Short mmCIF file of C-alpha atoms (C1' of nucleotides) in Angstrom, two decimals:
data_model
loop_
_atom_site.label_atom_id
_atom_site.label_comp_id
_atom_site.label_asym_id
_atom_site.label_seq_id
_atom_site.Cartn_x
_atom_site.Cartn_y
_atom_site.Cartn_z
CA MET M 408 -12.21 10.68 50.12
CA THR M 409 -9.19 8.45 50.58
CA LYS M 410 -10.23 5.16 49.08
CA SER M 411 -8.40 2.42 50.93
CA LYS M 412 -7.50 0.03 48.16
CA ARG M 413 -5.64 -3.19 48.65
CA LEU M 414 -1.94 -2.70 48.08
CA ILE M 415 -0.78 -6.30 48.08
CA PRO M 416 -1.85 -9.03 45.64
CA LEU M 417 -3.88 -11.95 46.95
CA ARG M 418 -1.17 -14.41 46.03
CA GLU M 419 2.24 -14.75 44.45
CA PRO M 420 2.63 -17.16 41.53
CA ARG M 421 3.96 -20.50 42.77
CA GLN M 422 3.22 -23.10 40.14
CA SER M 423 4.40 -22.74 36.57
CA ARG M 424 0.91 -22.30 35.13
CA SER M 425 0.33 -19.26 37.32
CA ARG M 426 3.62 -17.80 36.19
CA VAL M 427 2.32 -18.15 32.65
CA THR M 428 -0.82 -16.28 33.65
CA TYR M 429 1.23 -13.61 35.37
CA ASP M 430 3.42 -13.08 32.33
CA ALA M 431 0.41 -13.05 30.03
CA ILE M 432 -1.06 -10.20 32.08
CA LEU M 433 2.11 -8.15 31.75
CA GLU M 434 2.38 -8.89 28.04
CA ALA M 435 -1.25 -7.98 27.38
CA THR M 436 -0.86 -4.80 29.38
CA THR M 437 2.22 -3.85 27.40
CA GLN M 438 0.33 -4.27 24.14
CA LEU M 439 -2.71 -2.34 25.32
CA LEU M 440 -0.69 0.51 26.79
CA ILE M 441 0.96 0.91 23.40
CA GLU M 442 -2.32 0.67 21.52
CA ARG M 443 -4.62 2.70 23.75
CA GLY M 444 -2.65 4.48 26.46
CA TYR M 445 -3.07 4.11 30.20
CA ALA M 446 -6.45 5.75 30.81
CA ALA M 447 -8.24 3.87 28.04
CA THR M 448 -6.82 0.50 29.05
CA THR M 449 -9.29 -1.33 31.30
CA THR M 450 -8.61 -4.32 33.48
CA ASN M 451 -11.32 -6.32 31.73
CA HIS M 452 -9.60 -5.57 28.48
CA ILE M 453 -6.28 -6.76 29.82
CA ALA M 454 -7.81 -10.02 31.04
CA GLU M 455 -9.47 -10.61 27.69
CA ARG M 456 -6.29 -9.94 25.74
CA ALA M 457 -4.30 -12.16 28.08
CA GLY M 458 -6.81 -14.94 27.55
CA ILE M 459 -7.63 -15.24 31.24
CA SER M 460 -10.55 -14.22 33.43
CA ILE M 461 -10.80 -10.92 35.22
CA GLY M 462 -10.78 -12.81 38.51
CA SER M 463 -7.37 -14.29 37.79
CA LEU M 464 -5.99 -10.86 37.10
CA TYR M 465 -6.97 -9.70 40.55
CA GLN M 466 -5.29 -12.71 42.09
CA TYR M 467 -1.89 -11.37 41.14
CA PHE M 468 -2.37 -7.62 41.10
CA PRO M 469 -4.21 -5.60 43.73
CA ASN M 470 -5.38 -3.00 41.21
CA LYS M 471 -4.92 -1.65 37.73
CA GLU M 472 -2.18 0.77 38.63
CA ALA M 473 -0.03 -1.99 40.10
CA ILE M 474 0.22 -3.75 36.73
CA ALA M 475 1.49 -0.67 34.96
CA VAL M 476 3.82 0.14 37.82
CA GLU M 477 5.34 -3.34 37.59
CA LEU M 478 6.13 -2.68 33.94
CA LEU M 479 7.46 0.74 34.84
CA GLN M 480 9.72 -0.76 37.46
CA ARG M 481 11.16 -3.28 35.04
CA HIS M 482 11.70 -0.55 32.52
CA ILE M 483 13.39 1.78 34.96
CA LEU M 484 15.70 -0.94 36.19
CA GLY M 485 16.38 -2.16 32.66
CA GLY M 486 17.35 1.23 31.28
CA PRO M 487 20.33 1.98 33.48
CA ALA M 488 21.55 -1.61 33.25
CA TYR M 489 21.77 -1.23 29.49
CA MET M 490 23.26 2.23 29.63
CA GLU M 491 25.77 1.28 32.27
CA SER M 492 27.20 -1.56 30.24
CA LYS M 493 27.64 0.73 27.27
CA ILE M 494 29.15 3.54 29.24
CA THR M 495 31.53 1.62 31.45
CA HIS M 496 32.77 0.03 28.27
CA ALA M 497 33.26 3.44 26.71
CA MET M 498 35.04 4.79 29.75
CA LYS M 499 37.34 1.82 29.82
CA TYR M 500 38.40 1.74 26.21
CA LEU M 501 38.07 5.32 25.06
CA ARG M 502 40.41 7.97 26.31
CA ASP M 503 38.85 10.86 24.46
CA PRO M 504 36.13 12.51 26.58
CA VAL M 505 34.37 13.58 23.39
CA LYS M 506 33.93 9.95 22.44
CA ILE M 507 32.79 9.00 25.91
CA VAL M 508 30.14 11.71 25.97
CA LYS M 509 29.06 10.73 22.49
CA ALA M 510 28.72 7.11 23.57
CA PHE M 511 26.61 8.27 26.49
CA ILE M 512 24.28 10.22 24.22
CA GLU M 513 24.07 7.38 21.72
CA ALA M 514 23.14 5.00 24.50
CA ALA M 515 20.42 7.35 25.75
CA CYS M 516 18.97 7.56 22.24
CA ASP M 517 19.07 3.80 21.82
CA HIS M 518 17.34 3.32 25.13
CA HIS M 519 14.54 5.68 24.19
CA ALA M 520 14.31 4.32 20.67
CA ASP M 521 13.46 0.87 22.00
CA ASN M 522 9.67 0.90 21.94
CA PRO M 523 9.23 4.66 22.13
CA THR M 524 5.46 4.56 22.44
CA LEU M 525 5.54 2.31 25.48
CA HIS M 526 8.29 4.49 26.86
CA LYS M 527 6.14 7.55 26.48
CA VAL M 528 3.08 6.02 28.10
CA LEU M 529 5.09 4.71 31.04
CA GLU M 530 6.81 8.03 31.57
CA GLU M 531 3.98 10.43 30.88
CA GLU M 532 0.69 8.66 31.64
CA VAL M 533 1.20 5.97 34.24
CA PRO M 534 1.14 7.44 37.76
CA HIS M 535 4.53 7.39 39.45
CA PRO M 536 4.19 6.40 43.11
CA PRO M 537 6.84 7.63 45.57
CA HIS M 538 9.03 4.55 45.45
CA ILE M 539 9.26 4.88 41.68
CA ARG M 540 10.14 8.55 41.93
CA GLU M 541 12.87 7.63 44.37
CA ALA M 542 14.22 4.92 42.10
CA ILE M 543 14.37 7.39 39.21
CA ARG M 544 16.10 9.89 41.43
CA ARG M 545 18.64 7.28 42.52
CA ASN M 546 19.43 6.58 38.88
CA GLU M 547 19.91 10.24 38.20
CA ASP M 548 22.31 10.54 41.09
CA LEU M 549 24.22 7.45 40.05
CA PHE M 550 24.88 8.72 36.57
CA ALA M 551 25.48 12.26 37.72
CA VAL M 552 28.18 11.05 40.10
CA ALA M 553 29.81 8.96 37.38
CA LEU M 554 29.76 11.96 35.11
CA ALA M 555 31.17 14.21 37.81
CA ASN M 556 34.05 11.80 38.28
CA LEU M 557 34.72 11.81 34.59
CA ILE M 558 34.84 15.59 34.52
CA GLU M 559 37.01 15.86 37.61
CA GLN M 560 39.42 13.38 36.13
CA GLN M 561 39.69 15.36 32.90
CA ARG M 562 39.85 18.84 34.33
CA PRO M 563 40.49 18.78 38.04
CA GLN M 564 38.91 21.76 39.76
CA GLN M 565 38.16 23.57 36.54
CA VAL M 566 34.41 23.23 36.84
CA PRO M 567 32.84 24.90 39.85
CA ASN M 568 29.43 23.59 40.91
CA LEU M 569 30.48 20.19 39.73
CA THR M 570 27.45 18.48 41.23
CA VAL M 571 25.01 20.88 39.66
CA ALA M 572 26.81 20.74 36.32
CA ALA M 573 26.71 16.95 36.22
CA ARG M 574 23.05 16.93 37.14
CA LEU M 575 22.13 19.45 34.48
CA VAL M 576 24.01 17.57 31.81
CA PHE M 577 22.42 14.28 32.76
CA VAL M 578 18.89 15.67 32.74
CA ILE M 579 19.47 17.49 29.47
CA ILE M 580 20.67 14.33 27.78
CA LYS M 581 17.78 12.34 29.16
CA THR M 582 14.99 14.75 28.30
CA MET M 583 16.41 15.70 24.93
CA SER M 584 16.82 12.07 23.85
CA HIS M 585 13.21 11.52 24.84
CA TRP M 586 12.15 14.59 22.91
CA TYR M 587 14.20 13.71 19.86
CA ILE M 588 13.00 10.13 19.51
CA LEU M 589 9.36 10.95 20.09
CA TYR M 590 8.94 14.16 18.19
CA GLN M 591 11.89 15.08 16.00
CA GLN M 592 13.22 11.91 14.47
CA ALA M 593 11.61 12.76 11.15
CA GLU M 594 13.03 16.27 11.01
CA ILE M 595 16.55 16.02 12.38
CA GLU M 596 19.13 13.45 11.28
CA ARG M 597 20.27 11.29 14.13
CA ASP M 598 23.93 12.01 13.42
CA VAL M 599 23.29 15.70 13.51
CA PHE M 600 21.38 15.44 16.76
CA VAL M 601 24.06 13.35 18.45
CA ASP M 602 26.88 15.58 17.27
CA GLU M 603 25.18 18.78 18.35
CA MET M 604 24.29 17.37 21.74
CA THR M 605 27.87 16.22 22.15
CA ALA M 606 29.07 19.70 21.29
CA ILE M 607 26.73 21.22 23.86
CA VAL M 608 28.00 18.98 26.62
CA ILE M 609 31.69 19.08 25.76
CA ARG M 610 31.87 22.82 25.27
CA TYR M 611 30.10 23.30 28.58
CA LEU M 612 32.23 20.92 30.60
CA LEU M 613 35.57 21.35 28.85
CA PRO M 614 35.46 24.89 27.50
CA SER M 615 39.21 25.18 27.04
CA GLN M 616 39.20 22.28 24.62
CA SER M 617 39.64 23.70 21.15
CA PRO M 618 36.25 24.22 19.54
CA LYS M 619 37.76 23.52 16.14
CA ASP M 620 38.01 19.79 16.62
CA LEU M 621 34.27 19.49 17.06
CA CYS M 622 33.09 21.10 13.89
CA MET V 307 -15.34 3.22 19.28
CA THR V 308 -15.20 6.81 18.11
CA LYS V 309 -17.60 8.63 20.38
CA SER V 310 -19.00 11.54 18.41
CA LYS V 311 -19.14 14.30 20.98
CA ARG V 312 -20.30 17.79 20.35
CA LEU V 313 -17.40 20.07 19.50
CA ILE V 314 -19.11 23.42 19.61
CA PRO V 315 -20.85 25.00 22.63
CA LEU V 316 -24.60 25.47 22.53
CA ARG V 317 -24.23 29.21 22.79
CA GLU V 318 -21.77 32.03 23.13
CA PRO V 319 -22.20 34.45 26.05
CA ARG V 320 -24.11 37.53 24.91
CA GLN V 321 -25.48 39.26 27.97
CA SER V 322 -23.27 40.33 30.82
CA ARG V 323 -24.69 37.84 33.30
CA SER V 324 -23.68 34.98 31.03
CA ARG V 325 -20.19 36.36 30.76
CA VAL V 326 -20.02 36.24 34.54
CA THR V 327 -21.09 32.60 34.42
CA TYR V 328 -18.52 31.87 31.76
CA ASP V 329 -15.71 33.42 33.73
CA ALA V 330 -16.82 31.68 36.91
CA ILE V 331 -16.50 28.33 35.12
CA LEU V 332 -12.95 29.09 34.05
CA GLU V 333 -12.00 30.36 37.48
CA ALA V 334 -13.48 27.32 39.23
CA THR V 335 -11.74 25.01 36.80
CA THR V 336 -8.43 26.73 37.43
CA GLN V 337 -8.81 26.21 41.16
CA LEU V 338 -9.84 22.58 40.85
CA LEU V 339 -7.10 21.72 38.38
CA ILE V 340 -4.60 23.05 40.88
CA GLU V 341 -6.22 21.24 43.80
CA ARG V 342 -7.07 17.90 42.25
CA GLY V 343 -5.51 17.58 38.81
CA TYR V 344 -7.33 17.02 35.53
CA ALA V 345 -8.59 13.45 35.90
CA ALA V 346 -10.07 13.98 39.37
CA THR V 347 -11.82 17.19 38.42
CA THR V 348 -15.44 16.49 37.45
CA THR V 349 -17.82 18.76 35.60
CA ASN V 350 -20.33 18.57 38.46
CA HIS V 351 -17.57 19.71 40.77
CA ILE V 352 -16.73 22.63 38.54
CA ALA V 353 -20.37 23.75 38.39
CA GLU V 354 -20.68 23.50 42.17
CA ARG V 355 -17.51 25.49 42.79
CA ALA V 356 -18.56 28.09 40.23
CA GLY V 357 -21.91 28.43 41.98
CA ILE V 358 -23.89 27.55 38.88
CA SER V 359 -25.82 24.52 37.70
CA ILE V 360 -24.36 21.73 35.65
CA GLY V 361 -26.75 22.61 32.85
CA SER V 362 -25.32 26.11 32.55
CA LEU V 363 -21.85 24.70 32.26
CA TYR V 364 -22.85 22.70 29.22
CA GLN V 365 -24.38 25.78 27.64
CA TYR V 366 -20.95 27.30 27.15
CA PHE V 367 -18.67 24.31 26.83
CA PRO V 368 -19.38 21.23 24.74
CA ASN V 369 -17.48 18.93 27.10
CA LYS V 370 -15.07 18.77 30.00
CA GLU V 371 -11.96 18.79 27.88
CA ALA V 372 -12.95 22.00 26.17
CA ILE V 373 -12.85 23.91 29.45
CA ALA V 374 -9.32 22.85 30.22
CA VAL V 375 -8.24 23.46 26.64
CA GLU V 376 -9.59 27.01 26.83
CA LEU V 377 -7.35 27.61 29.86
CA LEU V 378 -4.47 25.96 28.06
CA GLN V 379 -4.94 28.18 25.07
CA ARG V 380 -4.91 31.33 27.17
CA HIS V 381 -1.81 30.11 28.91
CA ILE V 382 0.01 29.24 25.72
CA LEU V 383 -0.80 32.58 24.19
CA GLY V 384 0.06 34.42 27.39
CA GLY V 385 3.48 32.86 27.83
CA PRO V 386 5.13 34.04 24.62
CA ALA V 387 3.57 37.47 24.96
CA TYR V 388 5.30 37.88 28.29
CA MET V 389 8.57 36.40 27.13
CA GLU V 390 8.60 38.39 23.94
CA SER V 391 8.31 41.70 25.73
CA LYS V 392 11.21 40.78 28.00
CA ILE V 393 13.39 39.52 25.23
CA THR V 394 12.83 42.21 22.65
CA HIS V 395 13.67 44.64 25.40
CA ALA V 396 16.85 42.73 26.16
CA MET V 397 17.85 42.53 22.51
CA LYS V 398 17.29 46.25 22.08
CA TYR V 399 19.19 47.53 25.07
CA LEU V 400 21.78 44.86 25.72
CA ARG V 401 24.68 44.38 23.36
CA ASP V 402 26.29 41.53 25.22
CA PRO V 403 24.94 38.19 23.94
CA VAL V 404 25.63 36.69 27.36
CA LYS V 405 23.20 39.13 28.91
CA ILE V 406 20.62 38.53 26.23
CA VAL V 407 20.73 34.78 26.72
CA LYS V 408 20.58 35.25 30.45
CA ALA V 409 17.51 37.46 30.09
CA PHE V 410 15.94 34.77 27.97
CA ILE V 411 16.56 32.11 30.61
CA GLU V 412 15.36 34.37 33.41
CA ALA V 413 12.17 35.04 31.49
CA ALA V 414 11.57 31.32 30.95
CA CYS V 415 12.00 30.68 34.68
CA ASP V 416 9.66 33.52 35.57
CA HIS V 417 7.07 32.21 33.19
CA HIS V 418 7.19 28.75 34.71
CA ALA V 419 7.34 30.08 38.24
CA ASP V 420 3.98 31.78 37.81
CA ASN V 421 1.56 29.22 39.20
CA PRO V 422 3.77 26.18 38.65
CA THR V 423 1.15 23.65 39.71
CA LEU V 424 -1.39 24.87 37.18
CA HIS V 425 1.39 24.97 34.63
CA LYS V 426 2.24 21.37 35.30
CA VAL V 427 -1.35 20.15 35.07
CA LEU V 428 -1.97 22.03 31.83
CA GLU V 429 1.23 20.76 30.27
CA GLU V 430 1.28 17.20 31.53
CA GLU V 431 -2.30 16.11 32.24
CA VAL V 432 -4.71 18.01 30.03
CA PRO V 433 -4.97 16.40 26.58
CA HIS V 434 -3.42 18.53 23.86
CA PRO V 435 -5.58 18.48 20.71
CA PRO V 436 -3.89 19.03 17.34
CA HIS V 437 -4.54 22.76 17.12
CA ILE V 438 -2.85 23.22 20.50
CA ARG V 439 0.14 21.16 19.42
CA GLU V 440 0.40 23.32 16.34
CA ALA V 441 0.24 26.51 18.37
CA ILE V 442 3.02 25.26 20.62
CA ARG V 443 5.05 24.32 17.60
CA ARG V 444 4.53 27.75 16.08
CA ASN V 445 5.85 29.32 19.26
CA GLU V 446 8.89 27.11 19.19
CA ASP V 447 9.60 28.11 15.63
CA LEU V 448 9.09 31.78 16.39
CA PHE V 449 11.63 31.82 19.18
CA ALA V 450 14.00 29.51 17.39
CA VAL V 451 14.09 31.88 14.41
CA ALA V 452 14.68 34.88 16.65
CA LEU V 453 17.49 33.01 18.33
CA ALA V 454 18.96 31.96 15.02
CA ASN V 455 19.02 35.59 13.92
CA LEU V 456 20.75 36.57 17.11
CA ILE V 457 23.42 33.95 16.57
CA GLU V 458 23.93 34.79 12.92
CA GLN V 459 24.31 38.42 13.82
CA GLN V 460 26.95 37.64 16.45
CA ARG V 461 28.93 35.03 14.58
CA PRO V 462 28.00 35.02 10.94
CA GLN V 463 28.40 31.56 9.44
CA GLN V 464 30.28 30.20 12.41
CA VAL V 465 27.55 27.85 13.49
CA PRO V 466 26.62 25.16 11.00
CA ASN V 467 23.18 23.60 11.40
CA LEU V 468 21.92 26.93 12.62
CA THR V 469 18.28 25.89 12.55
CA VAL V 470 18.92 22.73 14.51
CA ALA V 471 21.13 24.53 16.98
CA ALA V 472 18.53 27.21 17.67
CA ARG V 473 15.84 24.60 18.10
CA LEU V 474 17.89 22.55 20.52
CA VAL V 475 18.74 25.57 22.62
CA PHE V 476 15.15 26.70 22.77
CA VAL V 477 13.84 23.32 23.82
CA ILE V 478 16.60 22.87 26.38
CA ILE V 479 15.79 26.20 28.00
CA LYS V 480 12.10 25.47 28.01
CA THR V 481 12.24 21.96 29.43
CA MET V 482 14.99 22.73 31.91
CA SER V 483 13.15 25.76 33.30
CA HIS V 484 10.09 23.57 33.73
CA TRP V 485 12.19 20.92 35.44
CA TYR V 486 13.96 23.38 37.67
CA ILE V 487 10.88 25.20 38.93
CA LEU V 488 8.89 22.04 39.56
CA TYR V 489 11.47 19.72 41.01
CA GLN V 490 14.76 21.40 41.86
CA GLN V 491 14.00 24.81 43.26
CA ALA V 492 14.70 23.56 46.77
CA GLU V 493 18.05 22.05 45.90
CA ILE V 494 19.67 24.42 43.44
CA GLU V 495 19.94 28.16 43.92
CA ARG V 496 18.22 30.10 41.19
CA ASP V 497 21.30 32.17 40.46
CA VAL V 498 23.38 29.06 40.08
CA PHE V 499 20.86 27.48 37.77
CA VAL V 500 20.55 30.55 35.57
CA ASP V 501 24.30 31.05 35.36
CA GLU V 502 25.02 27.44 34.49
CA MET V 503 22.30 27.35 31.87
CA THR V 504 23.68 30.55 30.41
CA ALA V 505 27.12 29.00 30.28
CA ILE V 506 25.75 25.95 28.49
CA VAL V 507 24.07 28.02 25.81
CA ILE V 508 26.81 30.58 25.29
CA ARG V 509 29.65 28.09 25.15
CA TYR V 510 27.70 26.06 22.65
CA LEU V 511 26.74 28.92 20.37
CA LEU V 512 29.80 31.14 20.77
CA PRO V 513 32.62 28.73 21.56
CA SER V 514 35.41 31.14 20.63
CA GLN V 515 34.24 33.55 23.32
CA SER V 516 36.72 33.35 26.19
CA PRO V 517 35.44 30.89 28.78
CA LYS V 518 37.10 32.90 31.54
CA ASP V 519 34.53 35.66 31.52
CA LEU V 520 31.76 33.27 32.42
CA CYS V 521 33.19 31.74 35.53
"C1'" DT E 408 -47.92 44.40 27.46
"C1'" DT E 409 -46.69 40.82 24.52
"C1'" DA E 410 -43.47 38.21 22.15
"C1'" DT E 411 -39.01 36.47 21.59
"C1'" DA E 412 -34.46 35.47 22.71
"C1'" DT E 413 -31.29 34.45 26.29
"C1'" DT E 414 -29.89 32.28 30.35
"C1'" DA E 415 -30.40 29.12 34.33
"C1'" DT E 416 -31.88 24.85 36.60
"C1'" DG E 417 -30.91 20.03 38.41
"C1'" DA E 418 -32.94 15.41 38.56
"C1'" DG E 419 -31.63 11.65 36.45
"C1'" DC E 420 -29.95 8.78 32.44
"C1'" DA E 421 -26.62 5.91 30.14
"C1'" DA E 422 -22.38 4.29 29.93
"C1'" DT E 423 -18.23 3.00 31.84
"C1'" DT E 424 -15.27 0.46 34.84
"C1'" DA E 425 -12.55 -1.18 38.76
"C1'" DC E 426 -13.18 -4.80 41.49
"C1'" DT E 427 -15.61 -8.87 44.50
"C1'" DC E 428 -17.05 -13.35 45.60
"C1'" DA E 429 -19.10 -17.73 45.41
"C1'" DT E 430 -17.94 -21.55 42.94
"C1'" DA E 431 -15.32 -24.79 40.18
"C1'" DT E 432 -11.18 -27.01 38.54
"C1'" DA E 433 -6.37 -28.36 38.59
"C1'" DT E 434 -2.17 -29.75 40.89
"C1'" DG E 435 0.72 -31.71 44.32
"C1'" DT E 436 1.31 -34.74 48.38
"C1'" DG E 437 0.91 -38.60 51.62
"C1'" DC R 1039 -7.23 -42.52 46.67
"C1'" DA R 1040 -8.05 -38.56 49.67
"C1'" DC R 1041 -6.97 -34.20 51.10
"C1'" DA R 1042 -5.10 -29.63 51.01
"C1'" DT R 1043 -3.47 -26.08 48.45
"C1'" DA R 1044 -3.17 -23.40 44.37
"C1'" DT R 1045 -5.35 -21.57 40.48
"C1'" DA R 1046 -9.17 -20.17 37.41
"C1'" DT R 1047 -13.84 -18.47 36.42
"C1'" DG R 1048 -17.14 -14.59 35.10
"C1'" DA R 1049 -21.62 -12.83 36.32
"C1'" DG R 1050 -22.65 -9.21 38.94
"C1'" DT R 1051 -22.09 -4.98 41.95
"C1'" DA R 1052 -21.26 -0.46 43.43
"C1'" DA R 1053 -19.57 3.66 42.38
"C1'" DT R 1054 -18.43 7.16 39.35
"C1'" DT R 1055 -19.28 10.60 35.93
"C1'" DG R 1056 -20.00 13.06 31.63
"C1'" DC R 1057 -23.82 14.84 29.87
"C1'" DT R 1058 -29.13 15.60 28.36
"C1'" DC R 1059 -33.48 17.63 28.42
"C1'" DA R 1060 -37.77 19.37 29.91
"C1'" DT R 1061 -38.85 23.30 32.33
"C1'" DA R 1062 -38.47 27.78 34.39
"C1'" DA R 1063 -36.74 32.35 35.08
"C1'" DT R 1064 -34.93 36.61 33.29
"C1'" DA R 1065 -33.79 40.09 30.02
"C1'" DT R 1066 -34.74 42.65 25.70
"C1'" DA R 1067 -37.34 44.54 22.07
"C1'" DA R 1068 -41.51 46.00 19.70
#
DNA sequence: TTATATTATGAGCAATTACTCATATATGTG
DNA sequence: CACATATATGAGTAATTGCTCATAATATAA
């Protein structure tokens, strides 16, 4: 029942030509995931597209899943790096919490808008092994804590359940950006979406702020 | 490339014994989807679990996907029916919009809490053909319109972008209930979750309402 | 009973696909 | 050059699996 598959590649790339091969595999996989999705992408297909032999592929990856997971890993680590730069900038130079939240939402949209199809396949089709789930969870916590600090700083002790509130807001922004970019871009103007999402978050976290200055 | 598979079953159940067979297939599929997920569930497995032959299975379903889609359809049609009864009740007997929204969120949680694993497999693993996507979309619209009416009635012309607002709120409640039941039940108290979600929605839609009476 | 329609059977086919391995070539080093 | 290490090859295998079809059993109707 439990197939014991190899978990570790036969070898790591050492010479430059093997690094080329390695990168070609990842590039070909990226293309095919976008074109055909995870299930329909075969390892033979990947090798063909990469212009290498199937044997070479299995030198550097123990199995099909590992290739997609490598891409997933890079994506997961790349997302927060991008968002963090945007947000720390916003928190440094903008005083207005409305603008900070808005910057946060804009950044989330931008992140999802970069190659949305690949994004979708990686998030919804590629299996997420435990260490990936943990990495995602760590990201969530990181941003939730940053957000909690921001709230605390604005309205000390005004928001009970601060941890829960920050978590909810983070997940809402994340899932709704995903939803908007993939399914609603054609029907809802981006400005409208961003403004409404900002309103949702601000009114929730800073309810005593006058509602008038939002719309 | 395009495999032309049969789309229509060979026959519909007419006699009572065939209806038993038909139901046994759906029941077995339900069990196996919960135990093993969609990809790992094979048609031979379903037939074995249902206590029938593989040939009989293909009398009533043209292919594997069709079985899961039949379950999906029943689930999609069952969900709104349940929610609608709860919500129309709430809108009839409760004046307070806070209580109505809360009833809505409670109902969404209940719906997702009923067999969450099956729910997850049907939503995330089983392929959703166009007519299913459309049915889901119709549901969304139905509830969004009801919500929009509720808002209008409470605060006539206070909320610009009413359609967008109603849509956002509906999707947030739906996805967050899903998220909560599947991943956060152990970490966040249900009461806390429901109250915070209610606060999010109410403060967004009825910002002039005093924030004090929520927490 | 006889005839017809309905339902059930399951061995096995055809296609797919992840992955291996024996062999060959290229590169770097002394 | 010689030798070891690194890299590349791709035909072939083993396993899986969705699904067919020829045949048989059962129910219904005339």
